[in-house]
Coordinates of C-alpha atoms in Angstrom, one line a residue:
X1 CA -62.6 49.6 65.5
X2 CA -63.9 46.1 64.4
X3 CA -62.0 42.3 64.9
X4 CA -62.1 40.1 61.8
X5 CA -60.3 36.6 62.1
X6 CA -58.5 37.9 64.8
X7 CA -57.4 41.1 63.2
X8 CA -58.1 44.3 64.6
X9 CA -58.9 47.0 61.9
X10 CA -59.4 51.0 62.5
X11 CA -63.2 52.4 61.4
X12 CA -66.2 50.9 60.9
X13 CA -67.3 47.7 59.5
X14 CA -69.9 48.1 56.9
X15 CA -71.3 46.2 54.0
X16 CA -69.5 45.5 50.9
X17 CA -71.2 48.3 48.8
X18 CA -71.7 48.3 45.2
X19 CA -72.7 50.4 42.2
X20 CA -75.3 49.7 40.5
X21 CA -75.9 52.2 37.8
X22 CA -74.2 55.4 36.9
X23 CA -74.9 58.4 34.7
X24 CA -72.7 61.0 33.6
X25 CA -73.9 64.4 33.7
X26 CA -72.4 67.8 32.6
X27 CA -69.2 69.2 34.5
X28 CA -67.3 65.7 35.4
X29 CA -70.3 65.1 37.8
X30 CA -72.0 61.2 38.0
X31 CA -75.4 60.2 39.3
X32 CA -74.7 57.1 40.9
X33 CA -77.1 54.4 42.4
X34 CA -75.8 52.2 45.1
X35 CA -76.5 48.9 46.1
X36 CA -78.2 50.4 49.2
X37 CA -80.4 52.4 47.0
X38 CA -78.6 55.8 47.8
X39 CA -78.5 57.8 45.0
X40 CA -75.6 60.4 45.1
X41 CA -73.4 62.8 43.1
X42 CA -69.6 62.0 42.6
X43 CA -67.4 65.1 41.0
X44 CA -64.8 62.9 38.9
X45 CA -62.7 66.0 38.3
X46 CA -61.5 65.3 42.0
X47 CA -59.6 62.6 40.8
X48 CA -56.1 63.2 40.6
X49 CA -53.0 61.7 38.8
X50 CA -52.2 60.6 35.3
X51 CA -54.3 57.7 35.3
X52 CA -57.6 59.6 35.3
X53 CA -56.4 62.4 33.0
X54 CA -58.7 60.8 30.0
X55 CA -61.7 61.6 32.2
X56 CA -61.5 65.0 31.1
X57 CA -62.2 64.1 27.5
X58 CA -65.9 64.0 27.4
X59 CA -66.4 61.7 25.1
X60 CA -64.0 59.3 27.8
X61 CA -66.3 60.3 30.5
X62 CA -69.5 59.7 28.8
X63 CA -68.5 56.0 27.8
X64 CA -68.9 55.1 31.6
X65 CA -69.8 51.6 32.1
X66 CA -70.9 49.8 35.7
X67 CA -69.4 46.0 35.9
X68 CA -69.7 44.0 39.0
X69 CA -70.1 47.1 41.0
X70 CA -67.4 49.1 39.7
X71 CA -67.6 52.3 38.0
X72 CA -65.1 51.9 35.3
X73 CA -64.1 53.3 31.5
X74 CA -62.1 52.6 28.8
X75 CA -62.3 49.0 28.6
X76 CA -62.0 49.0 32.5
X77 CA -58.2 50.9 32.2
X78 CA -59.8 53.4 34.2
X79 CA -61.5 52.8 37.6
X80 CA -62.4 53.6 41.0
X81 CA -63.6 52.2 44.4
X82 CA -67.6 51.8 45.0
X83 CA -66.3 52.5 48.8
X84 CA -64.6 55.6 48.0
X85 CA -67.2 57.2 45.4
X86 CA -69.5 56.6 48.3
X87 CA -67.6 58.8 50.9
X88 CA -66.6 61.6 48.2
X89 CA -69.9 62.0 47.0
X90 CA -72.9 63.8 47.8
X91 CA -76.5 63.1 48.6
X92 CA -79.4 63.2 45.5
X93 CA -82.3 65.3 46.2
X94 CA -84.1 64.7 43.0
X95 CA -86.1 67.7 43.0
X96 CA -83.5 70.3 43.2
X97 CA -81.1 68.4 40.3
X98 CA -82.0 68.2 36.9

């Protein structure tokens, strides 16, 4: 719990985090760099509901773009939260990926 302007939230405070660059790989799967420095896998095929349903065009899914620390595609129709690519995704131990 954490008190902002006299506002009591639930969880932790932590820094605004950002992406920095992403690559798509095969299977849905992104390489992300944070702005901590973290690199770690996201599985895009988690993401549910019509709006992400053109992720599972590859072509889609390969024109991914990184603008002020957003992930985003399709002329930025298509996006998700730095914060919760962070939490879903998966540490990057470069010598047992690619």
């Amino acid at each position: 719990m954490y008190l902002v302007n006299g506002i009591v939230y639930a969880g932790e405070l932590t820094e605004n985090i950002k992406i920095k660059e992403a690559k798509p790989l095969p299977y849905g799967m992104l390489l992300l760099t944070f702005s901590t420095g973290e690199k770690r896998l996201f599985d895009t095929t988690m993401l549910q509901g019509s709006a992400f349903a053109p992720l599972s065009d590859e072509k889609v899914f390969s024109d991914v773009h990184v603008s002020h620390g957003f992930v985003s595609w399709m002329n930025g129709e298509i996006d998700c939260a730095p914060e919760y690519m962070y939490e879903n995704s998966y540490a990057y131990e470069e010598e047992f990926v690619i």
